[in-house]
PDB file of C-alpha atoms in Angstrom:
ATOM      1  CA  UNK A  25     -70.051  34.680   6.896  1.00 43.00           C
ATOM      2  CA  UNK A  26     -66.530  35.721   8.026  1.00 44.00           C
ATOM      3  CA  UNK A  27     -65.655  37.247  11.379  1.00 49.00           C
ATOM      4  CA  UNK A  28     -65.080  41.198  11.273  1.00 45.00           C
ATOM      5  CA  UNK A  29     -61.369  40.400  12.364  1.00 47.00           C
ATOM      6  CA  UNK A  30     -61.107  38.154   9.205  1.00 51.00           C
ATOM      7  CA  UNK A  31     -62.309  40.976   7.101  1.00 47.00           C
ATOM      8  CA  UNK A  32     -59.940  43.453   8.495  1.00 47.00           C
ATOM      9  CA  UNK A  33     -57.157  41.141   8.185  1.00 50.00           C
ATOM     10  CA  UNK A  34     -57.695  40.672   4.320  1.00 60.00           C
ATOM     11  CA  UNK A  35     -58.316  44.291   3.669  1.00 75.00           C
ATOM     12  CA  UNK A  36     -56.197  45.403   0.850  1.00 78.00           C
ATOM     13  CA  UNK A  37     -54.332  48.370   0.091  1.00 75.00           C
ATOM     14  CA  UNK A  38     -54.997  49.874  -3.296  1.00 77.00           C
ATOM     15  CA  UNK A  39     -52.277  51.471  -5.329  1.00 75.00           C
ATOM     16  CA  UNK A  40     -49.559  50.010  -2.945  1.00 80.00           C
ATOM     17  CA  UNK A  41     -46.739  47.450  -3.416  1.00 82.00           C
ATOM     18  CA  UNK A  42     -43.823  46.212  -1.248  1.00 85.00           C
ATOM     19  CA  UNK A  43     -40.930  44.543  -2.505  1.00 88.00           C
ATOM     20  CA  UNK A  44     -38.410  42.097  -0.797  1.00 91.00           C
ATOM     21  CA  UNK A  45     -34.968  41.829  -2.577  1.00 90.00           C
ATOM     22  CA  UNK A  46     -33.629  38.125  -2.551  1.00 93.00           C
ATOM     23  CA  UNK A  47     -30.565  36.478  -3.831  1.00 94.00           C
ATOM     24  CA  UNK A  48     -30.504  32.618  -4.748  1.00 96.00           C
ATOM     25  CA  UNK A  49     -27.769  30.425  -5.815  1.00 96.00           C
ATOM     26  CA  UNK A  50     -25.079  28.142  -4.732  1.00 96.00           C
ATOM     27  CA  UNK A  51     -21.527  27.665  -3.258  1.00 95.00           C
ATOM     28  CA  UNK A  52     -19.445  24.579  -4.063  1.00 95.00           C
ATOM     29  CA  UNK A  53     -16.148  23.282  -2.529  1.00 95.00           C
ATOM     30  CA  UNK A  54     -14.045  20.862  -4.341  1.00 94.00           C
ATOM     31  CA  UNK A  55     -13.154  18.129  -1.869  1.00 95.00           C
ATOM     32  CA  UNK A  56      -9.507  17.752  -3.358  1.00 93.00           C
ATOM     33  CA  UNK A  57      -7.876  14.782  -5.269  1.00 91.00           C
ATOM     34  CA  UNK A  58      -8.635  12.276  -2.666  1.00 91.00           C
ATOM     35  CA  UNK A  59     -12.284  12.601  -2.813  1.00 90.00           C
ATOM     36  CA  UNK A  60     -14.403   9.972  -4.193  1.00 91.00           C
ATOM     37  CA  UNK A  61     -15.210  10.135  -7.758  1.00 88.00           C
ATOM     38  CA  UNK A  62     -19.001  10.261  -7.237  1.00 91.00           C
ATOM     39  CA  UNK A  63     -18.525  12.684  -4.099  1.00 93.00           C
ATOM     40  CA  UNK A  64     -16.174  15.264  -5.392  1.00 95.00           C
ATOM     41  CA  UNK A  65     -17.925  18.349  -4.208  1.00 96.00           C
ATOM     42  CA  UNK A  66     -19.613  19.614  -1.159  1.00 96.00           C
ATOM     43  CA  UNK A  67     -22.384  22.288  -2.127  1.00 97.00           C
ATOM     44  CA  UNK A  68     -24.974  24.449  -0.448  1.00 97.00           C
ATOM     45  CA  UNK A  69     -28.019  25.938  -2.468  1.00 98.00           C
ATOM     46  CA  UNK A  70     -29.955  28.654  -0.759  1.00 96.00           C
ATOM     47  CA  UNK A  71     -32.113  31.595  -0.770  1.00 97.00           C
ATOM     48  CA  UNK A  72     -31.236  34.489   1.334  1.00 94.00           C
ATOM     49  CA  UNK A  73     -31.803  38.219   1.791  1.00 91.00           C
ATOM     50  CA  UNK A  74     -30.123  40.591  -0.470  1.00 88.00           C
ATOM     51  CA  UNK A  75     -28.440  42.108   2.494  1.00 86.00           C
ATOM     52  CA  UNK A  76     -28.439  38.617   4.694  1.00 87.00           C
ATOM     53  CA  UNK A  77     -31.447  39.750   6.290  1.00 87.00           C
ATOM     54  CA  UNK A  78     -33.945  37.412   7.646  1.00 91.00           C
ATOM     55  CA  UNK A  79     -36.607  36.373   5.146  1.00 94.00           C
ATOM     56  CA  UNK A  80     -38.891  34.372   7.555  1.00 93.00           C
ATOM     57  CA  UNK A  81     -41.065  37.449   8.013  1.00 92.00           C
ATOM     58  CA  UNK A  82     -42.310  36.915   4.507  1.00 94.00           C
ATOM     59  CA  UNK A  83     -41.259  33.131   3.641  1.00 96.00           C
ATOM     60  CA  UNK A  84     -42.922  30.519   5.406  1.00 96.00           C
ATOM     61  CA  UNK A  85     -41.037  27.610   3.874  1.00 97.00           C
ATOM     62  CA  UNK A  86     -38.926  26.650   0.850  1.00 98.00           C
ATOM     63  CA  UNK A  87     -39.037  23.412  -1.069  1.00 98.00           C
ATOM     64  CA  UNK A  88     -35.828  22.464  -3.112  1.00 98.00           C
ATOM     65  CA  UNK A  89     -36.325  19.779  -5.897  1.00 98.00           C
ATOM     66  CA  UNK A  90     -33.178  17.960  -6.514  1.00 98.00           C
ATOM     67  CA  UNK A  91     -31.982  15.417  -9.234  1.00 97.00           C
ATOM     68  CA  UNK A  92     -34.028  12.107  -9.055  1.00 96.00           C
ATOM     69  CA  UNK A  93     -30.702  10.403  -8.173  1.00 95.00           C
ATOM     70  CA  UNK A  94     -30.684  11.753  -4.617  1.00 96.00           C
ATOM     71  CA  UNK A  95     -32.259  10.211  -1.741  1.00 95.00           C
ATOM     72  CA  UNK A  96     -35.484  12.004  -0.999  1.00 96.00           C
ATOM     73  CA  UNK A  97     -35.050  14.577  -3.775  1.00 97.00           C
ATOM     74  CA  UNK A  98     -37.779  16.929  -2.502  1.00 98.00           C
ATOM     75  CA  UNK A  99     -36.455  18.704   0.282  1.00 98.00           C
ATOM     76  CA  UNK A 100     -38.602  21.050   2.559  1.00 98.00           C
ATOM     77  CA  UNK A 101     -36.810  23.701   4.680  1.00 97.00           C
ATOM     78  CA  UNK A 102     -39.312  25.121   7.167  1.00 97.00           C
ATOM     79  CA  UNK A 103     -37.113  27.797   8.938  1.00 94.00           C
ATOM     80  CA  UNK A 104     -34.528  30.383   7.868  1.00 93.00           C
ATOM     81  CA  UNK A 105     -31.920  30.219   6.754  1.00 94.00           C
ATOM     82  CA  UNK A 106     -33.486  28.444   3.652  1.00 97.00           C
ATOM     83  CA  UNK A 107     -30.693  26.321   2.359  1.00 96.00           C
ATOM     84  CA  UNK A 108     -29.529  22.745   2.058  1.00 96.00           C
ATOM     85  CA  UNK A 109     -26.220  21.104   1.699  1.00 97.00           C
ATOM     86  CA  UNK A 110     -25.357  17.844  -0.111  1.00 97.00           C
ATOM     87  CA  UNK A 111     -22.307  16.291  -1.823  1.00 96.00           C
ATOM     88  CA  UNK A 112     -21.993  14.943  -5.325  1.00 96.00           C
ATOM     89  CA  UNK A 113     -20.232  15.251  -8.816  1.00 94.00           C
ATOM     90  CA  UNK A 114     -22.627  16.463 -11.250  1.00 94.00           C
ATOM     91  CA  UNK A 115     -24.355  19.701 -12.142  1.00 96.00           C
ATOM     92  CA  UNK A 116     -28.132  19.966 -12.680  1.00 97.00           C
ATOM     93  CA  UNK A 117     -31.190  22.210 -12.471  1.00 98.00           C
ATOM     94  CA  UNK A 118     -32.614  22.716  -8.970  1.00 98.00           C
ATOM     95  CA  UNK A 119     -36.239  23.931  -8.822  1.00 98.00           C
ATOM     96  CA  UNK A 120     -36.793  26.396  -5.688  1.00 98.00           C
ATOM     97  CA  UNK A 121     -40.366  26.974  -4.534  1.00 98.00           C
ATOM     98  CA  UNK A 122     -41.032  29.789  -2.231  1.00 98.00           C
ATOM     99  CA  UNK A 123     -44.283  29.367   0.009  1.00 97.00           C
ATOM    100  CA  UNK A 124     -45.433  32.445   1.695  1.00 96.00           C
ATOM    101  CA  UNK A 125     -47.234  33.349   4.974  1.00 94.00           C
ATOM    102  CA  UNK A 126     -51.047  33.398   4.667  1.00 90.00           C
ATOM    103  CA  UNK A 127     -51.478  37.202   5.008  1.00 88.00           C
ATOM    104  CA  UNK A 128     -48.601  37.829   2.286  1.00 88.00           C
ATOM    105  CA  UNK A 129     -49.337  35.841  -0.731  1.00 82.00           C
ATOM    106  CA  UNK A 130     -51.500  32.692  -1.532  1.00 81.00           C
ATOM    107  CA  UNK A 131     -49.361  31.574  -4.541  1.00 92.00           C
ATOM    108  CA  UNK A 132     -46.025  30.364  -4.188  1.00 96.00           C
ATOM    109  CA  UNK A 133     -43.136  31.593  -6.380  1.00 96.00           C
ATOM    110  CA  UNK A 134     -41.064  29.338  -8.450  1.00 97.00           C
ATOM    111  CA  UNK A 135     -37.304  29.778  -9.106  1.00 97.00           C
ATOM    112  CA  UNK A 136     -34.862  27.652 -11.047  1.00 97.00           C
ATOM    113  CA  UNK A 137     -31.341  27.537 -10.579  1.00 97.00           C
ATOM    114  CA  UNK A 138     -28.636  25.399 -12.459  1.00 97.00           C
ATOM    115  CA  UNK A 139     -26.150  23.939  -9.727  1.00 97.00           C
ATOM    116  CA  UNK A 140     -22.653  25.160 -10.542  1.00 96.00           C
ATOM    117  CA  UNK A 141     -19.708  22.917  -9.221  1.00 95.00           C
ATOM    118  CA  UNK A 142     -16.826  23.751 -11.609  1.00 92.00           C
ATOM    119  CA  UNK A 143     -15.207  27.019 -12.459  1.00 90.00           C
ATOM    120  CA  UNK A 144     -16.008  28.696 -15.710  1.00 83.00           C
ATOM    121  CA  UNK A 145     -12.246  28.469 -16.721  1.00 75.00           C
ATOM    122  CA  UNK A 146     -12.102  24.633 -16.882  1.00 67.00           C
ATOM    123  CA  UNK A 147      -8.530  24.730 -17.694  1.00 63.00           C
ATOM    124  CA  UNK A 148      -7.385  26.287 -14.577  1.00 65.00           C
ATOM    125  CA  UNK A 149      -6.586  24.573 -11.387  1.00 73.00           C
ATOM    126  CA  UNK A 150      -9.281  23.837  -9.033  1.00 81.00           C
ATOM    127  CA  UNK A 151      -9.141  24.860  -5.360  1.00 82.00           C
ATOM    128  CA  UNK A 152     -10.125  23.225  -1.975  1.00 84.00           C
ATOM    129  CA  UNK A 153     -10.065  26.522  -0.319  1.00 86.00           C
ATOM    130  CA  UNK A 154     -12.110  28.879  -2.490  1.00 90.00           C
ATOM    131  CA  UNK A 155     -15.838  27.791  -3.591  1.00 93.00           C
ATOM    132  CA  UNK A 156     -17.263  28.274  -6.803  1.00 93.00           C
ATOM    133  CA  UNK A 157     -20.179  30.782  -6.227  1.00 93.00           C
ATOM    134  CA  UNK A 158     -22.979  31.589  -8.601  1.00 92.00           C
ATOM    135  CA  UNK A 159     -25.901  33.764  -7.424  1.00 93.00           C
ATOM    136  CA  UNK A 160     -28.758  35.781  -8.915  1.00 92.00           C
ATOM    137  CA  UNK A 161     -30.647  39.043  -7.716  1.00 91.00           C
ATOM    138  CA  UNK A 162     -34.354  39.003  -7.671  1.00 90.00           C
ATOM    139  CA  UNK A 163     -37.118  41.451  -6.236  1.00 89.00           C
ATOM    140  CA  UNK A 164     -40.280  39.835  -5.132  1.00 92.00           C
ATOM    141  CA  UNK A 165     -43.148  42.255  -5.497  1.00 89.00           C
ATOM    142  CA  UNK A 166     -46.368  42.198  -3.748  1.00 88.00           C
ATOM    143  CA  UNK A 167     -48.997  44.400  -5.027  1.00 86.00           C
ATOM    144  CA  UNK A 168     -52.071  45.466  -3.067  1.00 85.00           C
ATOM    145  CA  UNK A 169     -50.908  44.007   0.256  1.00 85.00           C
ATOM    146  CA  UNK A 170     -52.895  43.598   3.489  1.00 85.00           C
ATOM    147  CA  UNK A 171     -53.048  46.226   6.071  1.00 83.00           C
ATOM    148  CA  UNK A 172     -52.129  43.292   8.560  1.00 83.00           C
ATOM    149  CA  UNK A 173     -49.181  42.076   6.352  1.00 86.00           C
ATOM    150  CA  UNK A 174     -47.809  45.722   6.338  1.00 83.00           C
ATOM    151  CA  UNK A 175     -48.257  46.369   9.976  1.00 82.00           C
ATOM    152  CA  UNK A 176     -46.382  43.001  10.714  1.00 85.00           C
ATOM    153  CA  UNK A 177     -43.286  43.703   8.562  1.00 83.00           C
ATOM    154  CA  UNK A 178     -42.955  47.404   9.114  1.00 79.00           C
ATOM    155  CA  UNK A 179     -39.935  47.197  11.075  1.00 78.00           C
ATOM    156  CA  UNK A 180     -38.278  44.358   9.345  1.00 81.00           C
ATOM    157  CA  UNK A 181     -35.252  45.423   7.286  1.00 80.00           C
ATOM    158  CA  UNK A 182     -35.591  42.698   4.841  1.00 80.00           C
ATOM    159  CA  UNK A 183     -38.796  44.240   3.402  1.00 83.00           C
ATOM    160  CA  UNK A 184     -38.615  47.607   1.320  1.00 76.00           C
ATOM    161  CA  UNK A 185     -41.415  49.683   2.767  1.00 69.00           C
ATOM    162  CA  UNK A 186     -43.685  51.549   0.444  1.00 66.00           C
ATOM    163  CA  UNK A 187     -44.872  55.293   0.524  1.00 68.00           C
ATOM    164  CA  UNK A 188     -48.247  54.766   2.196  1.00 66.00           C
ATOM    165  CA  UNK A 189     -51.544  56.813   0.836  1.00 63.00           C
ATOM    166  CA  UNK A 190     -51.786  60.143   2.287  1.00 64.00           C
ATOM    167  CA  UNK A 191     -53.539  60.232   5.687  1.00 61.00           C
ATOM    168  CA  UNK A 192     -53.257  56.600   5.907  1.00 63.00           C
ATOM    169  CA  UNK A 193     -51.677  55.197   9.327  1.00 65.00           C
ATOM    170  CA  UNK A 194     -50.809  51.563  10.012  1.00 62.00           C
ATOM    171  CA  UNK A 195     -51.535  50.143  13.327  1.00 59.00           C
ATOM    172  CA  UNK A 196     -48.632  49.460  15.758  1.00 60.00           C
ATOM    173  CA  UNK A 197     -46.658  46.326  14.779  1.00 55.00           C
ATOM    174  CA  UNK A 198     -46.790  43.202  17.311  1.00 53.00           C
ATOM    175  CA  UNK A 199     -43.604  43.290  19.626  1.00 54.00           C
ATOM    176  CA  UNK A 200     -41.115  40.726  18.524  1.00 51.00           C
ATOM    177  CA  UNK A 201     -41.172  38.125  21.073  1.00 48.00           C
ATOM    178  CA  UNK A 202     -37.869  36.352  20.494  1.00 52.00           C
ATOM    179  CA  UNK A 203     -35.050  38.688  19.220  1.00 52.00           C
ATOM    180  CA  UNK A 204     -32.766  35.916  19.350  1.00 51.00           C
ATOM    181  CA  UNK A 205     -34.825  33.813  16.950  1.00 49.00           C
ATOM    182  CA  UNK A 206     -35.162  36.652  14.653  1.00 49.00           C
ATOM    183  CA  UNK A 207     -31.346  37.051  14.289  1.00 52.00           C
ATOM    184  CA  UNK A 208     -30.801  33.441  13.830  1.00 62.00           C
ATOM    185  CA  UNK A 209     -32.751  33.533  10.496  1.00 73.00           C
ATOM    186  CA  UNK A 210     -30.319  36.034   8.941  1.00 76.00           C
ATOM    187  CA  UNK A 211     -27.228  34.973   7.052  1.00 80.00           C
ATOM    188  CA  UNK A 212     -24.817  37.960   8.325  1.00 76.00           C
ATOM    189  CA  UNK A 213     -22.781  35.443  10.489  1.00 78.00           C
ATOM    190  CA  UNK A 214     -23.155  32.529   7.927  1.00 82.00           C
ATOM    191  CA  UNK A 215     -20.131  30.415   7.487  1.00 77.00           C
ATOM    192  CA  UNK A 216     -20.342  31.049   3.656  1.00 82.00           C
ATOM    193  CA  UNK A 217     -20.970  34.768   4.116  1.00 77.00           C
ATOM    194  CA  UNK A 218     -17.299  35.688   3.048  1.00 77.00           C
ATOM    195  CA  UNK A 219     -17.996  34.079  -0.227  1.00 74.00           C
ATOM    196  CA  UNK A 220     -21.327  35.600  -0.783  1.00 81.00           C
ATOM    197  CA  UNK A 221     -21.352  38.107  -3.747  1.00 74.00           C
ATOM    198  CA  UNK A 222     -21.793  41.764  -3.036  1.00 74.00           C
ATOM    199  CA  UNK A 223     -24.859  43.058  -5.220  1.00 68.00           C
ATOM    200  CA  UNK A 224     -23.616  46.670  -5.240  1.00 56.00           C
ATOM    201  CA  UNK A 225     -26.428  47.533  -7.748  1.00 55.00           C
ATOM    202  CA  UNK A 226     -28.960  46.316  -5.022  1.00 55.00           C
ATOM    203  CA  UNK A 227     -29.323  49.745  -3.414  1.00 59.00           C
ATOM    204  CA  UNK A 228     -29.811  51.505  -6.855  1.00 59.00           C
ATOM    205  CA  UNK A 229     -32.488  48.662  -7.560  1.00 62.00           C
ATOM    206  CA  UNK A 230     -34.104  49.466  -4.244  1.00 63.00           C
ATOM    207  CA  UNK A 231     -34.249  53.129  -5.241  1.00 63.00           C
ATOM    208  CA  UNK A 232     -35.690  52.321  -8.702  1.00 66.00           C
ATOM    209  CA  UNK A 233     -38.477  50.163  -6.887  1.00 67.00           C
ATOM    210  CA  UNK A 234     -39.312  53.124  -4.588  1.00 66.00           C
ATOM    211  CA  UNK A 235     -39.583  55.617  -7.671  1.00 70.00           C
ATOM    212  CA  UNK A 236     -41.922  52.843  -9.542  1.00 72.00           C
ATOM    213  CA  UNK A 237     -44.311  52.694  -6.365  1.00 70.00           C
ATOM    214  CA  UNK A 238     -44.407  56.606  -6.595  1.00 73.00           C
ATOM    215  CA  UNK A 239     -45.053  56.749 -10.122  1.00 77.00           C
ATOM    216  CA  UNK A 240     -47.756  53.971  -9.914  1.00 75.00           C
ATOM    217  CA  UNK A 241     -49.495  55.807  -7.114  1.00 74.00           C
ATOM    218  CA  UNK A 242     -49.382  59.098  -9.370  1.00 76.00           C
ATOM    219  CA  UNK A 243     -50.758  57.180 -12.033  1.00 82.00           C
ATOM    220  CA  UNK A 244     -53.605  55.669 -10.033  1.00 79.00           C
ATOM    221  CA  UNK A 245     -54.332  59.175  -8.833  1.00 79.00           C
ATOM    222  CA  UNK A 246     -54.515  60.756 -12.223  1.00 85.00           C
ATOM    223  CA  UNK A 247     -56.790  57.717 -13.485  1.00 83.00           C
ATOM    224  CA  UNK A 248     -59.267  58.667 -10.452  1.00 83.00           C
ATOM    225  CA  UNK A 249     -59.157  62.260 -11.471  1.00 83.00           C
ATOM    226  CA  UNK A 250     -59.838  61.398 -14.987  1.00 87.00           C
ATOM    227  CA  UNK A 251     -62.720  59.117 -13.960  1.00 82.00           C
ATOM    228  CA  UNK A 252     -64.324  61.933 -11.948  1.00 82.00           C
ATOM    229  CA  UNK A 253     -64.015  64.288 -15.033  1.00 84.00           C
ATOM    230  CA  UNK A 254     -65.536  61.710 -17.344  1.00 77.00           C
ATOM    231  CA  UNK A 255     -68.633  61.559 -14.809  1.00 75.00           C
ATOM    232  CA  UNK A 256     -68.891  65.177 -15.031  1.00 72.00           C
ATOM    233  CA  UNK A 257     -68.856  65.392 -18.522  1.00 73.00           C
ATOM    234  CA  UNK A 258     -71.446  62.725 -18.738  1.00 74.00           C
ATOM    235  CA  UNK A 259     -73.646  64.762 -16.567  1.00 71.00           C
ATOM    236  CA  UNK A 260     -73.256  67.996 -18.493  1.00 69.00           C
ATOM    237  CA  UNK A 261     -74.105  66.206 -21.831  1.00 67.00           C
ATOM    238  CA  UNK A 262     -77.197  64.673 -20.428  1.00 66.00           C
ATOM    239  CA  UNK A 263     -78.203  67.993 -18.997  1.00 66.00           C
ATOM    240  CA  UNK A 264     -77.764  69.470 -22.450  1.00 65.00           C
ATOM    241  CA  UNK A 265     -79.606  67.070 -24.211  1.00 63.00           C
ATOM    242  CA  UNK A 266     -82.706  67.665 -22.178  1.00 62.00           C
TER     243      UNK A 266
END
């Protein structure tokens, strides 16, 4: 039998979901005409917060699966920022697997990104100063999160915090012991930051996510009310039949 604290830690909140907006992609620099034919580009593939916040409060590690021609093609990144840099000449699909902390989610999330080295306009000149950047926005949604998870992340800007059920109060979150460590995990001062795409629609998407949470909570409330009414009708029918 599990310990009482284990049960409390795993307690789920019904009709609640939280979301974590992320961006994944790559930036590739052409190394110029003097570069080796097989080392023509320096590139970085990454997963970052949509507003460059630290994802390590949710993500435990990220595994990047490179092309089999690379030495050690399975690369594991254990801490934020979740990225890796390499050099080469060819484009290929990279499998990106996100593993979450135990109180977040037991199942990993699989993403796929096609490494882009060359600009869309192949007839135009390549530049050694401006990289080719390809990024995609996504939103990781966790349904029925545990109380311990919500309490732990309630002060982190990387997480879109939900509207909690009426009358419910989370316990105080644990103090952040190393503020400098938390800051190092973000990408606000990243060398590639000036090239990151600005997802202007991100704020709108976050608002839509919040609205969706409210709608789902309202639907769940209506379902409970319907269930109560159905139960009352059944009792009335049973009384009438007697």
